[in-house]
Every structure is written in C-alpha cells, then in structure tokens.
Coordinates of C-alpha atoms in Angstrom, one line a residue:
Chain A
M696 CA 289.0 179.4 -48.6
N697 CA 291.7 176.6 -48.8
D698 CA 291.0 176.2 -45.0
F699 CA 287.3 176.1 -45.5
L700 CA 287.0 173.6 -48.2
L701 CA 289.4 171.8 -46.3
R702 CA 287.5 171.8 -43.3
A703 CA 284.0 171.2 -45.2
F704 CA 285.9 167.8 -46.8
L705 CA 286.8 167.2 -43.6
G706 CA 283.1 167.2 -42.3
L707 CA 282.1 165.4 -45.2
D708 CA 284.4 162.6 -44.9
A709 CA 283.5 162.2 -41.1
V710 CA 279.7 162.1 -42.1
L711 CA 280.3 159.6 -44.7
I712 CA 282.7 157.2 -43.2
A713 CA 280.2 157.1 -39.7
P714 CA 277.8 154.4 -40.9
F715 CA 280.9 152.2 -42.2
R716 CA 281.7 152.5 -38.4
L717 CA 278.3 151.2 -37.0
V718 CA 279.3 147.7 -37.0
D719 CA 282.7 146.5 -35.2
D720 CA 282.8 143.5 -38.0
A721 CA 284.8 144.8 -41.0
R722 CA 282.8 143.2 -43.3
A723 CA 279.5 143.7 -41.8
G724 CA 280.4 147.6 -41.1
F725 CA 281.3 147.8 -45.1
A726 CA 277.9 146.3 -46.2
C727 CA 275.9 148.6 -43.7
G728 CA 278.6 151.7 -44.9
I729 CA 277.4 151.1 -48.7
L730 CA 273.5 150.5 -48.1
V731 CA 273.6 153.5 -45.9
T732 CA 275.3 156.1 -48.0
A733 CA 273.8 154.5 -51.2
L734 CA 270.1 155.0 -49.4
G735 CA 271.3 158.4 -48.2
A736 CA 272.5 159.5 -52.0
A737 CA 269.3 158.4 -53.6
L738 CA 267.0 160.2 -51.0
M739 CA 269.4 163.1 -51.3
G740 CA 269.3 163.0 -55.1
R741 CA 265.3 162.6 -55.2
A742 CA 265.0 165.9 -52.6
C743 CA 267.2 168.1 -54.9
A744 CA 265.5 166.7 -58.3
A745 CA 262.0 167.5 -56.0
A746 CA 263.3 171.1 -55.7
V747 CA 264.4 171.5 -59.0
D748 CA 261.0 170.1 -60.2
R749 CA 259.2 172.5 -57.7
V750 CA 261.0 175.5 -59.7
Q751 CA 260.6 174.3 -63.0
R752 CA 257.1 173.7 -63.0
A753 CA 255.3 176.8 -64.2
K754 CA 257.7 176.4 -67.4
R755 CA 257.8 172.6 -68.0
T756 CA 253.9 172.7 -67.6
R757 CA 253.8 175.2 -70.4
Q758 CA 256.1 173.3 -72.5
E759 CA 254.5 170.1 -71.9
A760 CA 251.4 171.7 -72.9
E761 CA 252.8 173.0 -75.9
I762 CA 254.3 169.3 -77.0
K763 CA 250.8 167.7 -76.0
R764 CA 248.9 170.6 -78.5
H765 CA 250.8 170.1 -81.3
Q766 CA 250.5 166.2 -81.0
D767 CA 247.1 166.2 -80.7
T768 CA 246.9 168.4 -83.5
S769 CA 249.4 166.0 -85.3
F770 CA 246.7 163.2 -84.4
S771 CA 244.1 164.7 -85.4
A772 CA 245.5 165.8 -89.0
L773 CA 246.1 162.1 -89.3
A774 CA 242.7 160.7 -88.7
V775 CA 241.6 162.8 -91.3
K776 CA 244.3 161.4 -93.6
D777 CA 245.6 165.5 -93.7
R778 CA 249.8 164.2 -93.7
E779 CA 250.8 167.9 -94.7
T780 CA 249.7 169.4 -91.3
Y781 CA 250.7 166.2 -89.1
L782 CA 254.3 166.5 -90.6
A783 CA 254.2 170.7 -89.7
A784 CA 252.5 169.9 -86.1
N785 CA 255.0 167.2 -85.7
H786 CA 257.8 169.1 -86.4
L787 CA 256.7 171.9 -84.1
A788 CA 256.1 169.1 -80.9
Q789 CA 259.7 168.5 -81.9
E790 CA 261.3 171.9 -81.2
A791 CA 259.1 172.1 -77.9
Y792 CA 260.5 168.6 -76.9
G793 CA 264.0 169.7 -77.2
N794 CA 263.3 172.5 -74.6
A795 CA 261.1 170.3 -72.5
M796 CA 264.5 168.1 -72.4
A797 CA 266.7 170.4 -71.4
L798 CA 264.9 171.1 -68.0
A799 CA 264.6 167.5 -67.7
A800 CA 268.5 166.9 -67.9
G801 CA 268.6 169.3 -64.8
R802 CA 266.3 167.4 -62.8
A803 CA 268.3 164.3 -63.8
A804 CA 271.5 166.1 -62.7
A805 CA 269.9 166.9 -59.4
L806 CA 269.1 163.5 -59.1
I807 CA 272.2 161.8 -59.6
W808 CA 275.0 164.4 -58.6
P809 CA 274.6 162.7 -54.7
A810 CA 275.5 159.5 -56.2
L811 CA 278.6 160.4 -58.1
M812 CA 280.2 162.7 -55.0
V813 CA 280.0 159.3 -53.0
L814 CA 281.3 157.2 -55.8
A815 CA 284.2 159.7 -56.0
W816 CA 284.9 159.5 -52.0
A817 CA 284.7 155.9 -51.8
T818 CA 287.1 155.1 -54.4
W819 CA 289.4 157.7 -52.7
R820 CA 288.6 156.7 -49.0
F821 CA 289.2 152.9 -50.3
S822 CA 291.8 153.0 -52.8
G823 CA 294.5 150.2 -51.7
V824 CA 292.0 148.7 -49.3
P825 CA 291.2 145.5 -50.1
L826 CA 287.6 145.0 -49.9
P827 CA 285.1 141.8 -49.1
L828 CA 284.9 139.3 -51.6
V829 CA 286.7 141.2 -54.5
G830 CA 290.0 142.0 -52.5
E831 CA 292.2 144.7 -54.5
S832 CA 290.7 143.7 -58.1
A833 CA 287.4 145.7 -57.8
G834 CA 286.7 149.3 -56.6
P835 CA 283.7 150.1 -54.2
A836 CA 281.8 151.0 -57.2
V837 CA 281.2 147.4 -57.9
F838 CA 279.1 147.5 -54.5
F839 CA 277.6 150.8 -54.4
I840 CA 276.0 151.2 -58.0
P841 CA 273.8 148.2 -57.5
A842 CA 272.8 149.1 -53.7
Y843 CA 272.3 152.5 -55.2
L844 CA 269.9 151.4 -58.1
A845 CA 268.2 149.3 -55.6
A846 CA 267.5 152.2 -53.1
Q847 CA 266.2 154.2 -56.4
W848 CA 264.1 151.4 -57.2
G849 CA 262.9 150.8 -53.6
L850 CA 262.2 154.5 -53.0
G851 CA 260.4 154.7 -56.4
R852 CA 258.4 152.1 -55.3
L853 CA 257.3 153.5 -52.2
K854 CA 256.5 157.0 -54.0
R855 CA 253.9 155.1 -56.1
A856 CA 252.4 153.0 -53.4
K857 CA 252.1 156.0 -51.2
A858 CA 250.4 158.4 -54.3
A859 CA 248.0 155.4 -55.0
R860 CA 247.2 155.3 -51.1
R861 CA 246.7 159.1 -51.5
D862 CA 244.3 158.7 -54.6
R863 CA 242.2 155.8 -52.8
A864 CA 242.2 158.3 -49.7
G865 CA 240.8 161.0 -51.9
S866 CA 238.2 159.0 -54.1
Chain B
M1063 CA 260.7 140.2 -73.0
K1064 CA 257.4 141.2 -71.1
N1065 CA 259.7 142.7 -68.7
W1066 CA 262.0 144.5 -70.9
K1067 CA 261.4 148.0 -69.7
W1068 CA 263.3 146.5 -66.2
T1069 CA 265.3 144.1 -67.6
L1070 CA 266.9 146.0 -70.1
P1071 CA 268.4 149.2 -68.1
V1072 CA 269.0 146.7 -65.5
G1073 CA 270.9 144.3 -67.7
L1074 CA 272.8 147.4 -69.2
L1075 CA 274.0 148.9 -65.7
A1076 CA 275.0 145.6 -64.7
I1077 CA 277.5 145.3 -67.5
V1078 CA 278.8 148.7 -66.6
A1079 CA 279.0 147.3 -62.9
I1080 CA 281.3 144.5 -64.5
A1081 CA 282.9 147.3 -66.6
L1082 CA 283.8 149.2 -63.5
W1083 CA 285.4 145.7 -61.6
F1084 CA 287.7 146.0 -64.4
E1085 CA 288.5 149.4 -63.9
P1086 CA 291.6 149.3 -61.5
A1087 CA 293.4 146.8 -63.5
F1088 CA 293.6 149.5 -66.1
A1089 CA 294.6 152.0 -63.8
D1090 CA 298.5 151.7 -64.3
K1091 CA 297.7 153.0 -68.0
L1092 CA 297.9 156.4 -66.7
S1093 CA 300.5 155.8 -64.4
E1094 CA 302.9 154.3 -67.1
A1095 CA 302.2 157.6 -69.3
I1096 CA 303.1 159.4 -66.6
A1097 CA 306.7 157.4 -66.3
K1098 CA 307.3 157.7 -69.7
A1099 CA 306.7 161.4 -69.7
P1100 CA 310.2 163.6 -69.5
Q1101 CA 310.7 165.4 -66.2
G1102 CA 311.3 169.0 -66.1
T1103 CA 309.6 172.4 -65.5
E1104 CA 309.1 173.4 -68.8
P1105 CA 305.7 172.8 -70.9
G1106 CA 305.1 169.2 -72.2
Q1107 CA 307.2 168.2 -69.0
I1108 CA 305.8 166.3 -65.4
D1109 CA 307.2 168.4 -62.5
P1110 CA 307.1 165.6 -59.9
S1111 CA 307.9 168.9 -57.1
K1112 CA 304.5 170.6 -58.0
P1113 CA 301.1 169.5 -56.4
A1114 CA 299.0 166.8 -58.1
G1115 CA 295.9 168.3 -59.9
F1116 CA 293.6 166.9 -62.6
L1117 CA 293.8 163.1 -63.0
G1118 CA 296.7 163.3 -59.8
I1119 CA 299.6 164.6 -62.3
P1120 CA 302.0 166.5 -60.7
G1121 CA 302.0 169.8 -62.2
S1122 CA 298.5 169.3 -63.8
P1123 CA 296.2 172.5 -63.7
V1124 CA 294.6 172.2 -60.1
V1125 CA 290.9 173.5 -60.6
N1126 CA 289.4 175.8 -57.8
P1127 CA 286.2 173.7 -56.9
I1128 CA 284.3 177.0 -56.3
L1129 CA 285.6 177.9 -60.3
A1130 CA 284.2 174.4 -61.3
F1131 CA 281.1 174.7 -59.8
C1132 CA 280.2 178.3 -60.6
W1133 CA 281.0 177.3 -64.5
A1134 CA 278.7 174.2 -63.9
V1135 CA 275.8 176.7 -63.1
W1136 CA 276.3 178.3 -65.8
V1137 CA 276.1 175.3 -68.3
G1138 CA 273.0 174.2 -66.3
W1139 CA 271.5 177.9 -66.3
I1140 CA 272.3 178.2 -70.1
F1141 CA 270.9 174.6 -71.1
S1142 CA 267.6 175.4 -68.6
T1143 CA 266.8 178.9 -69.9
V1144 CA 267.7 178.8 -73.3
G1145 CA 267.4 175.0 -74.6
A1146 CA 270.6 174.4 -76.1
F1147 CA 274.2 175.1 -75.8
G1148 CA 274.7 172.9 -72.6
G1149 CA 276.9 170.6 -73.8
V1150 CA 279.0 172.9 -75.7
M1151 CA 279.7 175.3 -72.7
A1152 CA 280.5 172.2 -70.7
G1153 CA 283.2 171.4 -73.3
V1154 CA 284.5 175.1 -73.4
G1155 CA 284.8 174.9 -69.5
H1156 CA 287.1 171.3 -69.7
M1157 CA 288.8 172.8 -72.5
S1158 CA 289.7 176.2 -71.9
V1159 CA 288.3 177.8 -68.4
F1160 CA 290.0 175.1 -66.4
G1161 CA 293.2 174.6 -68.5
F1162 CA 293.0 170.9 -69.5
G1163 CA 293.2 171.7 -73.2
T1164 CA 296.3 173.7 -73.0
Y1165 CA 297.8 171.2 -70.7
A1166 CA 296.8 168.1 -72.6
G1167 CA 298.0 170.0 -75.9
S1168 CA 301.3 170.3 -74.4
F1169 CA 302.4 166.7 -74.4
K1170 CA 301.9 166.3 -78.3
K1171 CA 305.2 166.2 -79.2
T1172 CA 307.0 165.4 -75.8
A1173 CA 304.6 162.8 -74.3
P1174 CA 301.9 161.8 -77.1
D1175 CA 300.4 158.9 -74.6
L1176 CA 300.1 161.2 -71.8
G1177 CA 298.3 164.3 -73.8
K1178 CA 296.1 161.4 -75.6
I1179 CA 295.0 160.0 -72.3
V1180 CA 294.5 163.4 -71.2
T1181 CA 292.3 164.2 -74.0
D1182 CA 290.2 161.2 -73.6
S1183 CA 289.8 162.2 -70.0
I1184 CA 288.7 165.6 -71.3
K1185 CA 286.1 164.0 -73.8
A1186 CA 284.8 161.3 -71.4
S1187 CA 283.7 164.3 -68.6
N1188 CA 282.1 166.0 -71.3
Q1189 CA 279.9 163.0 -72.1
F1190 CA 279.3 162.0 -69.0
L1191 CA 278.1 165.7 -67.9
V1192 CA 275.7 165.7 -70.9
G1193 CA 275.0 162.3 -72.2
L1194 CA 274.8 161.0 -68.7
S1195 CA 272.1 163.4 -67.6
A1196 CA 270.2 163.5 -71.2
A1197 CA 270.0 159.4 -71.0
I1198 CA 268.3 159.5 -67.4
S1199 CA 265.7 162.0 -68.2
S1200 CA 265.0 160.5 -71.5
F1201 CA 264.4 157.2 -69.9
N1202 CA 260.9 158.4 -68.4
Y1203 CA 259.7 158.6 -71.9
L1204 CA 261.2 155.0 -72.5
K1205 CA 259.2 153.6 -69.4
M1206 CA 255.9 155.2 -71.2
K1207 CA 256.4 152.6 -73.8
R1208 CA 256.0 154.7 -76.6
L1209 CA 258.6 153.1 -79.0
V1210 CA 258.4 151.7 -82.4
V1211 CA 259.7 148.2 -81.3
P1212 CA 261.5 147.1 -84.9
L1213 CA 262.4 150.9 -85.1
A1214 CA 263.9 151.0 -81.6
I1215 CA 266.1 147.4 -82.3
T1216 CA 267.7 148.9 -85.9
L1217 CA 268.5 152.5 -84.3
G1218 CA 269.8 150.8 -80.8
L1219 CA 271.9 148.1 -82.8
G1220 CA 273.4 151.2 -85.2
S1221 CA 273.9 153.3 -81.6
L1222 CA 275.9 150.5 -80.3
L1223 CA 278.0 149.9 -83.3
G1224 CA 278.8 153.5 -83.5
A1225 CA 279.6 154.4 -80.0
W1226 CA 281.7 151.4 -80.1
L1227 CA 283.2 152.1 -83.0
A1228 CA 284.0 156.0 -82.4
Q1229 CA 285.4 155.1 -78.8
E1230 CA 287.3 151.9 -80.2
L1231 CA 289.4 153.9 -83.0
S1232 CA 289.8 157.1 -81.1
A1233 CA 290.5 156.2 -77.4
G1234 CA 293.9 156.6 -76.9
K1235 CA 294.7 157.8 -80.4
L1236 CA 293.4 161.1 -80.5
D1237 CA 295.7 163.8 -79.8
F1238 CA 294.1 166.7 -77.7
K1239 CA 294.6 169.5 -80.9
S1240 CA 293.1 167.5 -83.1
Y1241 CA 289.9 167.0 -80.8
Q1242 CA 289.6 170.6 -80.3
G1243 CA 289.8 171.1 -83.9
Y1244 CA 286.7 168.5 -84.6
F1245 CA 284.7 169.9 -81.2
G1246 CA 285.3 173.2 -83.2
L1247 CA 283.7 172.3 -86.3
F1248 CA 280.6 170.8 -84.8
V1249 CA 279.9 174.2 -82.4
L1250 CA 280.4 175.9 -85.7
L1251 CA 278.0 173.6 -87.9
L1252 CA 275.5 174.0 -84.7
G1253 CA 275.9 177.8 -84.5
G1254 CA 275.3 178.2 -88.6
W1255 CA 272.2 175.9 -87.8
L1256 CA 270.4 177.8 -85.4
L1257 CA 271.7 181.0 -87.2
Y1258 CA 270.2 179.7 -90.5
E1259 CA 267.0 179.2 -88.4
T1260 CA 266.6 182.6 -87.4
T1261 CA 267.0 184.0 -90.8
P1262 CA 263.6 185.0 -92.9
A1263 CA 264.4 181.4 -95.1
G1264 CA 264.6 179.3 -91.6
Q1265 CA 261.7 181.3 -90.0
A1266 CA 259.6 180.7 -93.1
K1267 CA 259.7 176.8 -92.9
K1268 CA 258.7 177.1 -88.8
Q1269 CA 256.0 179.9 -90.1
T1270 CA 254.8 177.7 -92.7
A1271 CA 254.4 174.7 -90.2
K1272 CA 252.7 177.2 -87.4
K1273 CA 250.2 178.4 -89.8
A1274 CA 249.5 175.0 -91.1
A1275 CA 248.9 173.7 -87.9
K1276 CA 246.5 177.2 -86.4
A1277 CA 244.9 176.4 -90.0
F1278 CA 243.8 173.0 -89.0
E1279 CA 243.2 173.6 -85.4
D1280 CA 240.9 176.4 -86.4
A1281 CA 238.8 174.2 -89.3
A1282 CA 239.0 171.4 -86.5
K1283 CA 237.2 174.0 -84.0
K1284 CA 234.3 175.0 -86.4
Q1285 CA 233.6 171.6 -87.1
A1286 CA 233.7 170.8 -83.9
S1287 CA 233.6 166.7 -84.0
G1288 CA 234.7 166.3 -87.8
E1289 CA 235.2 163.0 -89.2
S1290 CA 235.1 160.2 -86.6
V1291 CA 237.9 157.9 -86.4
D1292 CA 237.7 153.9 -87.0
P1293 CA 239.0 152.8 -83.4
K1294 CA 241.0 150.2 -85.0
N1295 CA 242.9 152.6 -86.8
V1296 CA 243.9 154.1 -83.3
G1297 CA 247.8 153.9 -82.2
L1298 CA 250.5 152.5 -84.1
H1299 CA 250.2 148.9 -86.2
I1300 CA 253.3 147.6 -87.8
N1301 CA 251.9 145.8 -91.2
H1302 CA 255.2 144.4 -92.6
F1303 CA 258.5 144.1 -91.1
S1304 CA 261.8 143.0 -93.5
I1305 CA 265.4 144.2 -93.7
S1306 CA 264.6 146.5 -96.6
K1307 CA 260.9 147.7 -95.6
C1308 CA 259.2 148.5 -92.3
A1309 CA 255.5 149.4 -93.0
F1310 CA 253.3 150.9 -90.2
T1311 CA 250.0 152.4 -89.9
F1312 CA 249.5 155.3 -87.4
Y1313 CA 245.8 156.4 -86.9
G1314 CA 245.6 154.9 -90.5
V1315 CA 247.8 156.8 -91.7
P1316 CA 250.5 154.6 -93.8
F1317 CA 254.0 154.9 -93.1
Q1318 CA 257.3 153.1 -94.4
F1319 CA 261.0 153.3 -93.9
N1320 CA 264.2 151.4 -94.9
P1321 CA 265.3 149.8 -91.6
L1322 CA 268.8 150.2 -92.9
I1323 CA 268.4 154.3 -92.6
P1324 CA 267.9 154.2 -89.1
F1325 CA 270.7 151.7 -88.3
L1326 CA 272.8 154.1 -90.5
G1327 CA 272.1 157.0 -89.0
G1328 CA 272.3 155.6 -85.6
I1329 CA 275.4 154.7 -86.6
V1330 CA 276.6 157.8 -87.6
I1331 CA 274.6 160.2 -84.7
S1332 CA 276.3 157.8 -81.8
A1333 CA 279.6 157.6 -83.5
V1334 CA 279.6 161.6 -83.7
A1335 CA 278.2 161.9 -80.4
A1336 CA 280.8 159.3 -78.7
F1337 CA 283.8 160.9 -80.7
L1338 CA 283.1 164.6 -79.5
G1339 CA 281.6 164.1 -76.2
V1340 CA 278.1 165.0 -76.6
G1341 CA 274.6 163.3 -75.9
G1342 CA 273.2 162.0 -79.2
G1343 CA 269.7 162.7 -78.2
F1344 CA 269.3 166.2 -79.6
L1345 CA 270.1 164.9 -82.8
L1346 CA 268.2 161.5 -82.8
V1347 CA 264.9 162.9 -82.3
P1348 CA 264.8 165.3 -85.6
F1349 CA 266.4 162.4 -87.2
L1350 CA 263.7 160.1 -86.6
T1351 CA 260.8 162.5 -87.2
S1352 CA 262.4 163.9 -90.7
V1353 CA 263.7 160.6 -92.0
T1354 CA 261.3 158.2 -90.9
Q1355 CA 258.3 160.9 -90.2
L1356 CA 257.7 159.2 -86.8
P1357 CA 255.1 161.3 -84.6
M1358 CA 257.0 162.5 -81.7
Y1359 CA 255.1 160.6 -79.4
L1360 CA 256.8 157.9 -80.3
A1361 CA 260.1 159.3 -81.5
A1362 CA 261.0 160.3 -78.2
G1363 CA 260.7 156.8 -76.4
T1364 CA 262.4 155.2 -79.6
S1365 CA 265.1 157.4 -79.4
A1366 CA 265.7 157.0 -75.7
L1367 CA 266.7 153.5 -75.6
A1368 CA 269.0 154.4 -78.7
V1369 CA 270.4 157.5 -76.3
L1370 CA 270.7 154.8 -73.4
V1371 CA 272.3 152.2 -75.5
S1372 CA 274.9 154.5 -77.3
M1373 CA 275.8 155.9 -73.7
V1374 CA 275.9 152.5 -71.9
T1375 CA 278.4 151.3 -74.7
S1376 CA 280.6 154.5 -74.8
I1377 CA 281.2 154.2 -70.6
I1378 CA 282.4 150.6 -70.9
T1379 CA 284.2 150.9 -73.8
L1380 CA 285.9 153.8 -72.0
L1381 CA 286.4 152.4 -69.1
M1382 CA 287.6 149.2 -70.8
K1383 CA 290.3 151.2 -72.5
G1384 CA 291.0 152.5 -69.2
T1385 CA 290.3 156.1 -69.5
P1386 CA 290.8 158.0 -66.0
I1387 CA 287.5 159.6 -65.0
E1388 CA 287.6 162.7 -62.0
W1389 CA 284.5 161.1 -60.7
H1390 CA 284.2 164.4 -57.6
F1391 CA 284.8 166.7 -60.5
I1392 CA 281.9 165.3 -62.6
G1393 CA 279.8 165.1 -59.6
L1394 CA 280.5 168.8 -58.6
E1395 CA 279.8 170.0 -62.0
M1396 CA 276.5 167.6 -61.9
L1397 CA 275.4 169.7 -58.3
G1398 CA 276.6 173.0 -60.2
I1399 CA 274.0 172.1 -63.4
A1400 CA 271.3 171.2 -60.9
V1401 CA 271.7 174.7 -59.3
G1402 CA 272.1 176.5 -62.6
S1403 CA 268.8 174.3 -63.6
F1404 CA 266.9 175.5 -60.5
V1405 CA 268.1 179.2 -61.2
G1406 CA 267.4 179.2 -64.9
P1407 CA 263.4 179.1 -64.4
M1408 CA 263.3 181.6 -61.8
T1409 CA 265.5 184.2 -63.7
S1410 CA 264.5 183.5 -67.4
K1411 CA 261.3 186.3 -67.0
Y1412 CA 264.3 188.7 -67.0
F1413 CA 265.7 187.8 -70.6
S1414 CA 264.5 187.5 -73.9
D1415 CA 264.9 184.3 -75.4
V1416 CA 265.5 185.6 -78.9
W1417 CA 268.3 187.7 -77.7
L1418 CA 269.8 185.1 -75.4
K1419 CA 269.6 182.7 -78.6
R1420 CA 271.3 185.4 -80.6
L1421 CA 273.9 185.9 -77.9
F1422 CA 274.7 182.6 -78.1
I1423 CA 274.8 181.9 -81.7
V1424 CA 277.5 184.7 -81.6
L1425 CA 279.3 183.0 -78.8
S1426 CA 278.9 179.4 -80.4
L1427 CA 280.4 181.0 -83.8
Y1428 CA 283.4 182.1 -82.0
V1429 CA 284.4 179.4 -80.3
G1430 CA 283.9 177.0 -83.3
I1431 CA 285.8 179.1 -85.4
G1432 CA 288.2 179.7 -82.7
Y1433 CA 288.5 175.9 -81.7
L1434 CA 288.7 175.0 -85.4
L1435 CA 291.4 177.5 -86.1
A1436 CA 293.4 176.6 -82.7
G1437 CA 293.4 172.8 -83.2
F1438 CA 293.8 172.6 -87.5
F1439 CA 296.1 175.4 -88.1
N1440 CA 297.4 175.8 -84.5
Y1441 CA 296.0 179.8 -85.0
K1442 CA 294.9 181.1 -81.6
I1443 CA 292.2 183.7 -81.2
P1444 CA 291.9 185.7 -78.3
G1445 CA 289.9 184.3 -75.2
V1446 CA 289.7 180.9 -77.1

C-alpha cells in the first residue's frame, strides 16, 4: 500500500512540476508553472463542484423550494401585517437554510480541495528555494493564491458569458 | 463602495496573502519548541530516530492518508445527509481517530510549548475544514446583496474583534486537555439542544410555527389575491440608524433593534467559533432571525459577511502567531468531504432522517461527555 501511495505521489509530482519546466528561464518557468497549476486547480475544482452539484440537485432543489416557500409565506404575512405568522415562517425558513448550507459546504469543499493540494505540494517542492522577487522571505502561496483567485474569476466570467450567449441564442 | 462585493473579499484575501508572506518567518517557532522538548522514547518525549509524522515532528502520529480520506468521506456524508455534525465529526477525527489529541496531551508536563503548538494546529485544522467551506458557500448569499448594511457592519466588526480576541488570547496558551474539555462542553450543549428539539416541548414550537404558516397559506389561497401591497413598502427601508437604535421597515412592517446587540453577539459567536475551531455561520443565522427578527431572506446574506470576516481574521491571526498547518492534510480531507457530499444525496433515501439525527444525538452526547470528562477531570471513557 505504501508503495502504491509513493508511486501515486511521484506521478502527481511529475505532472505538477512539468509546467515549471516548460520554459528554460527559471523565473519565466516559475511564473508559467504557477499560472498553469492555478488554472488547473481552478478547472478541476469547478469540475468536481459541478459533479457534486449534479448529484445534489434533487435534494438541493427540494430544500431551496422549501426555503422559498417559507420566505414567500413570511413576505405575504408581512404584507398583511401578520407578525406572528411572519416569525413562524421565518423560523421554518431558517431550518431549511441550515440543511441547504450543509450541501453548499460540500460543493465548496469540492471547489477548493485541488487548490489546497497544489498549495501543499508547492510549499513542499519549493521549500528552501529562493523564489523570484521574494527570495526566501515568502513561500509559493504568495504567488499561487492571487493566480488561483484570478483563474477562478476568469472562469466565472467565461461561464457567465457562455450562459448569456446560450440565452441569447435560445430567445 | 459601489463595487464592494468585489473589493471587500479581494481586499480580505489580499490580507491573507500578506499574512502568508510572513509565514516562513514564524516557521522557527515549531523547531524551537521541538528543540526544547526532552528526547527519549517515553510519552511526552521526542524520539529523533522515529520517522516524522504530524507537523514533521519525529515520532508524532503518522496518519494513513487512506484513513484520513475515509474519515473525511464520513464527515461529508453526515453533513450532507443530516445537515449537521460535520464540524463535530471533523474534530473527533483530529483529536481521537488520528491520535493527535493524545499526542498533544502527552506534552502537558514535559514540553508544554510544543503541546500548545500541536493543540493550535488541531484547532486550526478543524476551523479550516469547517469554516472555510462555510465561508465559501455563504459567499453566494453575500453576492446576492441581500444584506442590511448597518447590521452587517456592526456584526462584522463584532466578529472581527471576537475572532481576533479569541486567537490572540488562546493561541500558544491553550493546552490540549483544556481545549478537549471546552470542545466536549460545546458538543454536549449541541447534543442537548438537538435532543430538546426532538422532545414534545421542542416539537410543539415547530408544530405551532408550521400550523401558523399552513393556516396563513390556506387563507391566502382562499382569498386568492388578499390585500394589495403598497409598492413603496416592498423591500427593506432603513429609517433610523444610531449607536443605540436601528429602525427599518420590511414590507411596511416596522422592526427595530439595538446595534450593540449584534455587535456583542458577533463578538461572542466569533470568539466561540474561533476558540473551538468551528464555523460560526450556524450560530449567526439563528441569532439574527431570533434577536433582530430579520427575515431569512436578509439574514443569510448579512451573516455571510460576518462569517467571511471572522474566518479571514482567524486565519491571519493564526498564521501571524506561527501556527503550523498541514495543508496537504486539509486538502486531502476537503477531497474526502467533497466525495462524502457526493455520496450523501445518493444514499440518503435508504436512511431515515429522524433516526439518523437521533443516532447522532446519542453519539454527540457520548463524545461530549467523554471529552468533557477527559479534558477537565482526566477520566477516560471507552472509545473517546
């Protein structure tokens, strides 16, 4: 079992280090590696979150519908100044929200685990290595986290643009 | 403030990045604590001939990654199936299943500094695992802009102060036994509360709420349109905000609360969450809906900001205090939670929600009592 884990780790190491060696220049190679691994982690995270979301869909839809039903009831109660019903419906909506949040936390875990793994790997791989611009005063997280956030932001924009195009084509 | 939904989270994350920048400067703290610990083969001593395990300490527990992954699948499965107990099970894993707790506790007399660093790391691991997921998942509610800004600011300031105070006062000072005792007390209270909810008295409140809502829905259906709503009353309108009073109308119905209450609530909830290493969102939303009577529609978004602020403050304070974190371990556990959340909805139809909840209530009472006794009275019960 230990051999299997070691082989799996070495295989992963070979894949993750490859983009850092795409360019001969060390600084450019480091930048390239950080950007590619950040994009890869963001893509993989989104794919995993989408898979979890797909499996959760029925339950999530049910719970979100319940939240919405109680919220609508509470708004209607407010509209006719029925404070007691408002508080009752609000309490029920809060319970349903707790369950929906538990599902959302699962999707969040699916979204960020690749980034944490890459971060852990990069911290180990570049331990004691002076990095561009910061030397040994900082770890690779300083470069990886902004790159990862930028990748997530960019992918989010792409997804929204794609959805908008699809909507326009459909209408 | 126009683009606050971007500037705020990006700003907070930038602060985390800056904190990470300084992280290596604090890495020596663990090395110093290891160097100060007595060497030998007895419990509470460092055996340099043994392989490095948790936090790279020679002789510390070496957790099989498959066990860590499987336990995290269990955590994710419970959380997605029952909607609770995720944080408790994550804590049980770190403290009992992986053996970090016993290891940290063994240094109480021989190397207290090292014991406290390991305890902080366990606490931080719990918080990253549970709090980070909660913060990210609640971020969507924040993006929907469903928040009462004055309330979000007071709650956020309270959360910032609470999280900072808890980490500042406890990081590097809390030995494992005390942490275990307080964690046990929290689990016991949680189990007690959930048990109360299953009793006739607890159920009666829920049934009354359901009946009131149902009666209203039925009446609304009969009236078809009912009373018309004045368009100017739709949504939230802040009418007055001062240090002692926030008055607003929602759908024309007046509400008011003292802003000091959410501020103090934010301090207490965030401090408890940061001290125990659990997410605070599950406490903030009921707090907002019961104390300020804020509609759920707005409570979720408003609490999301406070959760995010609290989480970022905790991360920064822990990193600045030099608390070592096993990122690969957290990443592996996150993967397990994701898999558990994937499997949960597929298997939930085979289990009764009510019976699962009862099972976990019994489990949390047992774990809570066990940790409480072990932490505060040094009395161990089997399996904990």
